[in-house]
mmCIF file of C-alpha atoms and ligand atoms in Angstrom:
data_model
loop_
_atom_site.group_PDB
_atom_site.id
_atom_site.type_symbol
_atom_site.label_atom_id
_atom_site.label_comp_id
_atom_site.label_asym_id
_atom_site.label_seq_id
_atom_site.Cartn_x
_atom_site.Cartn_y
_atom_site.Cartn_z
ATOM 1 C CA UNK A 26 -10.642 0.537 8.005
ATOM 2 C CA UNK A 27 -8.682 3.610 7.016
ATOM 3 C CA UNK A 28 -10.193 6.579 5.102
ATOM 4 C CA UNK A 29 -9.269 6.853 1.154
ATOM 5 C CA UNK A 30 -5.838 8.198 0.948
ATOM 6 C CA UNK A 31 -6.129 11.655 -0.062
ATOM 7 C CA UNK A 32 -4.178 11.241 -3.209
ATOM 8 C CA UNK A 33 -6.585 8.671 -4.381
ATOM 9 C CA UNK A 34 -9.705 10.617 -4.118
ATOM 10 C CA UNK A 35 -7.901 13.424 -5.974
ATOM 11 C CA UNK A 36 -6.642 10.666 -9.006
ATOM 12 C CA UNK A 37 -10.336 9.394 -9.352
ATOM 13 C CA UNK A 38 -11.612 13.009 -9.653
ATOM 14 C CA UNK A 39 -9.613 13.772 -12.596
ATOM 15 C CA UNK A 40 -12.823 13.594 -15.082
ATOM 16 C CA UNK A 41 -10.861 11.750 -18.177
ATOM 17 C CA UNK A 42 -9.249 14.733 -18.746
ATOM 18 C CA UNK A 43 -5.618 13.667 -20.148
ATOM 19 C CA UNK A 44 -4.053 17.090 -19.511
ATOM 20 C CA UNK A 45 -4.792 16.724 -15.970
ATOM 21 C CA UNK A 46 -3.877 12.842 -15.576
ATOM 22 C CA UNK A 47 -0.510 13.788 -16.979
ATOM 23 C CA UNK A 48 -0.176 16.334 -14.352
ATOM 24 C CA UNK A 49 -0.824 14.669 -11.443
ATOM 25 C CA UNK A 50 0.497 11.473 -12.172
ATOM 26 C CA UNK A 51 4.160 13.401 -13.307
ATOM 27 C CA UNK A 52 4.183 14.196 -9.584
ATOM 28 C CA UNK A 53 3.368 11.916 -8.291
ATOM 29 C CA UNK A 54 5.447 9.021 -9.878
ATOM 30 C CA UNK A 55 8.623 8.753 -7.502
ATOM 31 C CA UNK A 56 6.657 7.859 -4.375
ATOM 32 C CA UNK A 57 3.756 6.046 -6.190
ATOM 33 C CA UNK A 58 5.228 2.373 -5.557
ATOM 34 C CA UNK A 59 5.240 2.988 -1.850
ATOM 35 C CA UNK A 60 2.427 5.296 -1.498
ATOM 36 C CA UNK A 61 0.118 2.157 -4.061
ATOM 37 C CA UNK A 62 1.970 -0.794 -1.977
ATOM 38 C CA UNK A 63 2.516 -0.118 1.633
ATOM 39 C CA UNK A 64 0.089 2.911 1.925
ATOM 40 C CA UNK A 65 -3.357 1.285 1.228
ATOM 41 C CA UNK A 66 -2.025 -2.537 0.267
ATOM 42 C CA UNK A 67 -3.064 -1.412 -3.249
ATOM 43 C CA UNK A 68 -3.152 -5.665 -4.668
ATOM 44 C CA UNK A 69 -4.805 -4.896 -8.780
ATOM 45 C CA UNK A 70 -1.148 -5.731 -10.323
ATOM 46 C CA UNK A 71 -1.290 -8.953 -8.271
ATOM 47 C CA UNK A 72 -4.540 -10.412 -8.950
ATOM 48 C CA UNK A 73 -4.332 -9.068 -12.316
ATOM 49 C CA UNK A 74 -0.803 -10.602 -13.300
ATOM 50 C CA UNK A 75 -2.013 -13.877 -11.370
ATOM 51 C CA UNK A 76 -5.564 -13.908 -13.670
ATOM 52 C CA UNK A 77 -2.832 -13.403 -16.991
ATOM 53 C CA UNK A 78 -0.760 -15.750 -16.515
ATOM 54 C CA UNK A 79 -3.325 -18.459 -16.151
ATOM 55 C CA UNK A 80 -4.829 -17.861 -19.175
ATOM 56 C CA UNK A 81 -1.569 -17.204 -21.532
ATOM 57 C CA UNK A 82 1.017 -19.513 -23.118
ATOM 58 C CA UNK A 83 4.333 -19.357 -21.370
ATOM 59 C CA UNK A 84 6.084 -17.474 -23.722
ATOM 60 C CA UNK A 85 3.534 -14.840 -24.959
ATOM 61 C CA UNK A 86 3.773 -11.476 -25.810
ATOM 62 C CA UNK A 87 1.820 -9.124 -23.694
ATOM 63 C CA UNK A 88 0.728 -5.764 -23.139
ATOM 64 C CA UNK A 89 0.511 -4.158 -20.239
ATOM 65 C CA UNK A 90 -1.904 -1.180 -20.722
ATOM 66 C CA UNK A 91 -1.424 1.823 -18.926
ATOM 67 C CA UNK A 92 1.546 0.604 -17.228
ATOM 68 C CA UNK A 93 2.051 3.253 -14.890
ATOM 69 C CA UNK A 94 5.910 2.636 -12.896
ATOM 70 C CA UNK A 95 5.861 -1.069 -13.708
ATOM 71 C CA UNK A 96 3.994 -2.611 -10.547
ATOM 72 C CA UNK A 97 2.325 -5.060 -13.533
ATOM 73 C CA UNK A 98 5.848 -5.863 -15.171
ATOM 74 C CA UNK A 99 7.175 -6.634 -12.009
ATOM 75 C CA UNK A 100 4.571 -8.899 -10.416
ATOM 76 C CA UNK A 101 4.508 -10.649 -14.214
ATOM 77 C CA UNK A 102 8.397 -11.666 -14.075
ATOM 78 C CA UNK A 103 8.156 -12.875 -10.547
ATOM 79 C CA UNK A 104 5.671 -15.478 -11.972
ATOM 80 C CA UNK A 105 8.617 -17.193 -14.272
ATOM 81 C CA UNK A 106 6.759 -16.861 -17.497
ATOM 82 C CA UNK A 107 9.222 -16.544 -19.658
ATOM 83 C CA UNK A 108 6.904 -13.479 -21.237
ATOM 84 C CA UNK A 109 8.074 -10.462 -23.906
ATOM 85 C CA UNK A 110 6.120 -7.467 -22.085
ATOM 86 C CA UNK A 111 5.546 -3.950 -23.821
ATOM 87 C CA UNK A 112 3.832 -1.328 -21.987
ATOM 88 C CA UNK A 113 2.223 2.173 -22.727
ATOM 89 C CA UNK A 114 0.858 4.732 -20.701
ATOM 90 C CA UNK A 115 0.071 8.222 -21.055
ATOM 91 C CA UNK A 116 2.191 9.730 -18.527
ATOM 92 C CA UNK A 117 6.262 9.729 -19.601
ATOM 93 C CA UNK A 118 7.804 10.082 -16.131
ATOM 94 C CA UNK A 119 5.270 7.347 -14.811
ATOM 95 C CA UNK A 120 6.921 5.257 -18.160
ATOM 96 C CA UNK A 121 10.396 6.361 -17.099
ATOM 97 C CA UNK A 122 9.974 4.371 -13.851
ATOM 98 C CA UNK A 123 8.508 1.522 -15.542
ATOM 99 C CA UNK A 124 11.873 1.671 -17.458
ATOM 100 C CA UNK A 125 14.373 1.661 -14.615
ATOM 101 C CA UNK A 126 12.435 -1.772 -13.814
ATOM 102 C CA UNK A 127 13.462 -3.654 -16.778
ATOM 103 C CA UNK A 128 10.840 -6.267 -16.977
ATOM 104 C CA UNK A 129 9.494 -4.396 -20.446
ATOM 105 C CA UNK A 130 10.930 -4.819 -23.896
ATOM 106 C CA UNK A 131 9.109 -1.492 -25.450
ATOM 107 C CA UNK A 132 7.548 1.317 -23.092
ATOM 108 C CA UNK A 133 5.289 3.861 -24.976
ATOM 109 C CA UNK A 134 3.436 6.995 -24.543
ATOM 110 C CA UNK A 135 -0.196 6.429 -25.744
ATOM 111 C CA UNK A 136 -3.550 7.137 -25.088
ATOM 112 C CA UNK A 137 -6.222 4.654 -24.116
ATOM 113 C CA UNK A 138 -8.797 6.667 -24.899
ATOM 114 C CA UNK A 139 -8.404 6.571 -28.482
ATOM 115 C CA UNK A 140 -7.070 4.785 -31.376
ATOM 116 C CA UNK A 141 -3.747 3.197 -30.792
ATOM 117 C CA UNK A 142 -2.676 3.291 -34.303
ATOM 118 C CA UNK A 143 1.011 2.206 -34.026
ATOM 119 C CA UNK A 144 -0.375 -1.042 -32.972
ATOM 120 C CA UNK A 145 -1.382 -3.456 -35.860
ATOM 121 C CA UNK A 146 -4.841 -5.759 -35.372
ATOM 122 C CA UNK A 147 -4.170 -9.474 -33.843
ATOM 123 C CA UNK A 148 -0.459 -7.647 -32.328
ATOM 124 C CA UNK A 149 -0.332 -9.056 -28.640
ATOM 125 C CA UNK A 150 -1.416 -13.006 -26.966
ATOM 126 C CA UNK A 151 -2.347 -10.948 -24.029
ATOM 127 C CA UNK A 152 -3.408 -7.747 -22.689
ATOM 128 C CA UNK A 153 -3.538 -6.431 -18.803
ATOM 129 C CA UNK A 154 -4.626 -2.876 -17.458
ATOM 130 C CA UNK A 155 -4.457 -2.751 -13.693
ATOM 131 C CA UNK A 156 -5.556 0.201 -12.281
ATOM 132 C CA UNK A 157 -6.580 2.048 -15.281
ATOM 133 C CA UNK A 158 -10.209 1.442 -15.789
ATOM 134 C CA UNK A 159 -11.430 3.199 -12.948
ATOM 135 C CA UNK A 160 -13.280 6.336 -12.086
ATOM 136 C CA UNK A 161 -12.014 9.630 -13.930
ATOM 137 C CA UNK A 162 -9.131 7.452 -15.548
ATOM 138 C CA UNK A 163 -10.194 5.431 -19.025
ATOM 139 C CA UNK A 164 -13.759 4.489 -19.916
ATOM 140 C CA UNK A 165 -15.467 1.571 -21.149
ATOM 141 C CA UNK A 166 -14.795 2.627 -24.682
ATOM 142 C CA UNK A 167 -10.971 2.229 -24.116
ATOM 143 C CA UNK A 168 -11.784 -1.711 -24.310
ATOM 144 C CA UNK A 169 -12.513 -1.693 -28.008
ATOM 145 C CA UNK A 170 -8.748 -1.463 -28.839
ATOM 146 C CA UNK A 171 -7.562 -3.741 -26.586
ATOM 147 C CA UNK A 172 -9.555 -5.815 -28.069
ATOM 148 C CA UNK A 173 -8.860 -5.122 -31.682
ATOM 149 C CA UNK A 174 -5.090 -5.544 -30.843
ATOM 150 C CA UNK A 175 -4.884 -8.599 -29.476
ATOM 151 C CA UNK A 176 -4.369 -12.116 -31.299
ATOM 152 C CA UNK A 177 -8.607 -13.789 -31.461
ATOM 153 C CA UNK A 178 -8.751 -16.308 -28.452
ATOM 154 C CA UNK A 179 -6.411 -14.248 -26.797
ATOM 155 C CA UNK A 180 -7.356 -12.610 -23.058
ATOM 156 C CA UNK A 181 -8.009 -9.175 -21.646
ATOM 157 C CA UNK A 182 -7.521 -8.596 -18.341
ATOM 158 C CA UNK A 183 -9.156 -5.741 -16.801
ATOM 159 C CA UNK A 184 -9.615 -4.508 -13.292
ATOM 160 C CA UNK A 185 -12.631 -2.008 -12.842
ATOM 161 C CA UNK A 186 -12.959 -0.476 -9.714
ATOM 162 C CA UNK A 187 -16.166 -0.849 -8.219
ATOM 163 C CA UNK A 188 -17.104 2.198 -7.901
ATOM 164 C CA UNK A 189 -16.823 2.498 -11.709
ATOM 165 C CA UNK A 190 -18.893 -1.251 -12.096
ATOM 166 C CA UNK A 191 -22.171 -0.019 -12.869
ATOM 167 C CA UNK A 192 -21.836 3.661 -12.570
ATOM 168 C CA UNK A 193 -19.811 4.355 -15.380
ATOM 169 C CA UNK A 194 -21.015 1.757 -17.916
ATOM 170 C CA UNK A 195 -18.296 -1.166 -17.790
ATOM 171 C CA UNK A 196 -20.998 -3.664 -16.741
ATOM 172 C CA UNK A 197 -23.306 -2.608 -19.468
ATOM 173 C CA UNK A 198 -20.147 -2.462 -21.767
ATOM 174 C CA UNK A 199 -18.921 -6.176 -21.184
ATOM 175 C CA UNK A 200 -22.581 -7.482 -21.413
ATOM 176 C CA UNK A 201 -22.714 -5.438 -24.817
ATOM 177 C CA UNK A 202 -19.563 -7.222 -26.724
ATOM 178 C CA UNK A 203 -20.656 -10.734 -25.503
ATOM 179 C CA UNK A 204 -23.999 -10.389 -27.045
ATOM 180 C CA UNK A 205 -22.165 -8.585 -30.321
ATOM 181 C CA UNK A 206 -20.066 -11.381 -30.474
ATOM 182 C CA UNK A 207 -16.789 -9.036 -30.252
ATOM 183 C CA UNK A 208 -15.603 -10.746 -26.556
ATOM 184 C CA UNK A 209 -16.277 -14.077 -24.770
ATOM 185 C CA UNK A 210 -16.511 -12.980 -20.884
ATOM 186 C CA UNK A 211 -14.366 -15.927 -19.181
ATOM 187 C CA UNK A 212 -14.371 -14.109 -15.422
ATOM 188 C CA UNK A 213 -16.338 -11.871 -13.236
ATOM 189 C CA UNK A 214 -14.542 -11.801 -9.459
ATOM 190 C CA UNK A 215 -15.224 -9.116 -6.925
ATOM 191 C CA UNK A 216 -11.604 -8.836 -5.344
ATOM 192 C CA UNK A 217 -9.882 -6.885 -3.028
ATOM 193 C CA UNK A 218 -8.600 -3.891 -4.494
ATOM 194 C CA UNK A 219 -7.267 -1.594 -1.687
ATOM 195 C CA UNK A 220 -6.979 -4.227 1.211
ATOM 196 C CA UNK A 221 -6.057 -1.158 3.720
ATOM 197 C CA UNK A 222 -9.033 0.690 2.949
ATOM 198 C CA UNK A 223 -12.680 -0.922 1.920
ATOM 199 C CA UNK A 224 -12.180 -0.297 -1.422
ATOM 200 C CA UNK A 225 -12.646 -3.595 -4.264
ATOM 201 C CA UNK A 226 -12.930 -4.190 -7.708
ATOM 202 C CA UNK A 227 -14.453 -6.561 -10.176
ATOM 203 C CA UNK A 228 -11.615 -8.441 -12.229
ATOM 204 C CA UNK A 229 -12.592 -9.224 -15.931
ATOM 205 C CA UNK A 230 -10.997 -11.443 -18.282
ATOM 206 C CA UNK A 231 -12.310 -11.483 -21.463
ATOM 207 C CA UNK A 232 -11.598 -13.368 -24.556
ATOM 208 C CA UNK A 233 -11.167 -11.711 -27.911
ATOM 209 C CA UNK A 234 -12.921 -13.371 -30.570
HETATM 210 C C1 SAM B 310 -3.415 4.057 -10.859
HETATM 211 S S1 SAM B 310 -2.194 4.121 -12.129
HETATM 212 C C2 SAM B 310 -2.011 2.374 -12.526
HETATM 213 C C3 SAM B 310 -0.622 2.078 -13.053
HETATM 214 C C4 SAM B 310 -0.264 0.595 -13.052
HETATM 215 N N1 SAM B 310 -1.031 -0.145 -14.015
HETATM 216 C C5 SAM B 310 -0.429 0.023 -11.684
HETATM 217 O O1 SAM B 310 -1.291 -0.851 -11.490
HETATM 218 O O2 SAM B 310 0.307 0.452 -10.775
HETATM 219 C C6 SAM B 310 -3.075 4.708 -13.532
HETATM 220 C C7 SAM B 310 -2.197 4.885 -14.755
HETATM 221 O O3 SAM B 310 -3.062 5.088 -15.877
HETATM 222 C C8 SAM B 310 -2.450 6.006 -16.734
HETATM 223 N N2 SAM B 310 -3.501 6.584 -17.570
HETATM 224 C C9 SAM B 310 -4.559 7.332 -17.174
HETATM 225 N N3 SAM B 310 -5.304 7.679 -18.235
HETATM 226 C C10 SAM B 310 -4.704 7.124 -19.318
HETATM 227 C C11 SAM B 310 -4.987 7.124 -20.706
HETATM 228 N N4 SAM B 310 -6.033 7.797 -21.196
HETATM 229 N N5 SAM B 310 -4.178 6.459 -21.540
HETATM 230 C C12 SAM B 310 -3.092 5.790 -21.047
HETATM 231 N N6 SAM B 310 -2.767 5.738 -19.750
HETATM 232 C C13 SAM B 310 -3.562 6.413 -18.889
HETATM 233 C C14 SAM B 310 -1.771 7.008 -15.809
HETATM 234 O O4 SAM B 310 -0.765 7.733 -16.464
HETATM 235 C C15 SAM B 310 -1.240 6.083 -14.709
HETATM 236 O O5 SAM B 310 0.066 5.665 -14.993
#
């Protein structure tokens, strides 16, 4: 198995900091797609587009949440849901890429680690962050308005690295809303994450109540 790709280590070192994350990801977004895809056989906007669309209505509207260049858009059209897909993200040239891809009716800049006020309560059938809740990125807190934005009944889908699982309070967080009633956990699978590299991640769906 290979090492970590060096660009990697460096994105889940970034500490939260969004001055930083906006830095390095500006730089990095014209060769993410095939540093992510044919790199390290990076597989979270797969397995998290394949857990959406098995828990959505064909024609929902859905948010893809930290969106990055669009890997989630993408692998969400090839599906054939015939789905209306906004995105946001914090970095803009990461959201100019997702652009150029044209799978997303609205692309915004916005942070996930605080109050998204331009979107209403009970906005979106759907939610899916690939990618984003992972070391150094977006905590456990960032969950809250997912939740609060989508339609009740409606899913989250999250991947969480593994490496984040337990050590940065996402296991603790999910087992927190189910017993406060704010999120019905529907799915807990350890799946590949990095499938050139030993790297996995739990994939969550949860259910807004
Ligand atoms: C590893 S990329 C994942 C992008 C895409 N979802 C994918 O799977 O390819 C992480 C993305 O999270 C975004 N991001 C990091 N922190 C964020 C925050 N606080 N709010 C919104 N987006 C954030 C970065 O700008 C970057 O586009």
């Amino acid at each position: 198995m290979a090492d970590e790709n060096p660009l990697l280590q460096r994105a889940v070192s970034l500490n939260g900091d969004p001055f930083a994350i906006r830095e390095f990801y500006a730089g990095w977004a014209k060769t993410y797609d095939t540093d992510l895809l044919l790199s390290i056989g990076y597989v979270a906007p797969m397995i998290a587009a394949d857990a959406l669309v098995k828990n959505v209505g064909k024609e929902a509207l859905v948010l893809d949440a930290g969106c990055g260049t669009g890997l989630v858009g993408i692998e969400l059209i090839k599906r054939n849901y015939d789905l209306t897909i906004d995105g946001i993200d914090l970095t803009p040239e990461m959201l100019e890429h997702s652009r150029k891809k044209g799978a997303y009716r609205k692309l915004n800049e916005a942070d996930l680690t605080g109050p998204l006020f331009e979107i209403a309560d009970d906005t979106y059938e759907g939610v899916v962050s690939a990618g984003v809740f992972t070391n150094g990125h977006v905590g456990p807190d960032g969950i809250d308005e997912l939740l609060r934005i989508l339609k009740p009944g409606a899913p989250l889908v999250l991947t969480v690295r593994d490496s984040a699982w337990e050590a940065d309070g996402f296991k603790d967080k999910v087992e927190k809303l189910e017993a406060d009633g704010t999120a019905k956990l529907l799915e807990v699978t350890h799946s590949p994450y990095h499938t050139k590299e030993d790297i996995f991640c739990q994939l969550v769906v949860l259910q807004a109540a």
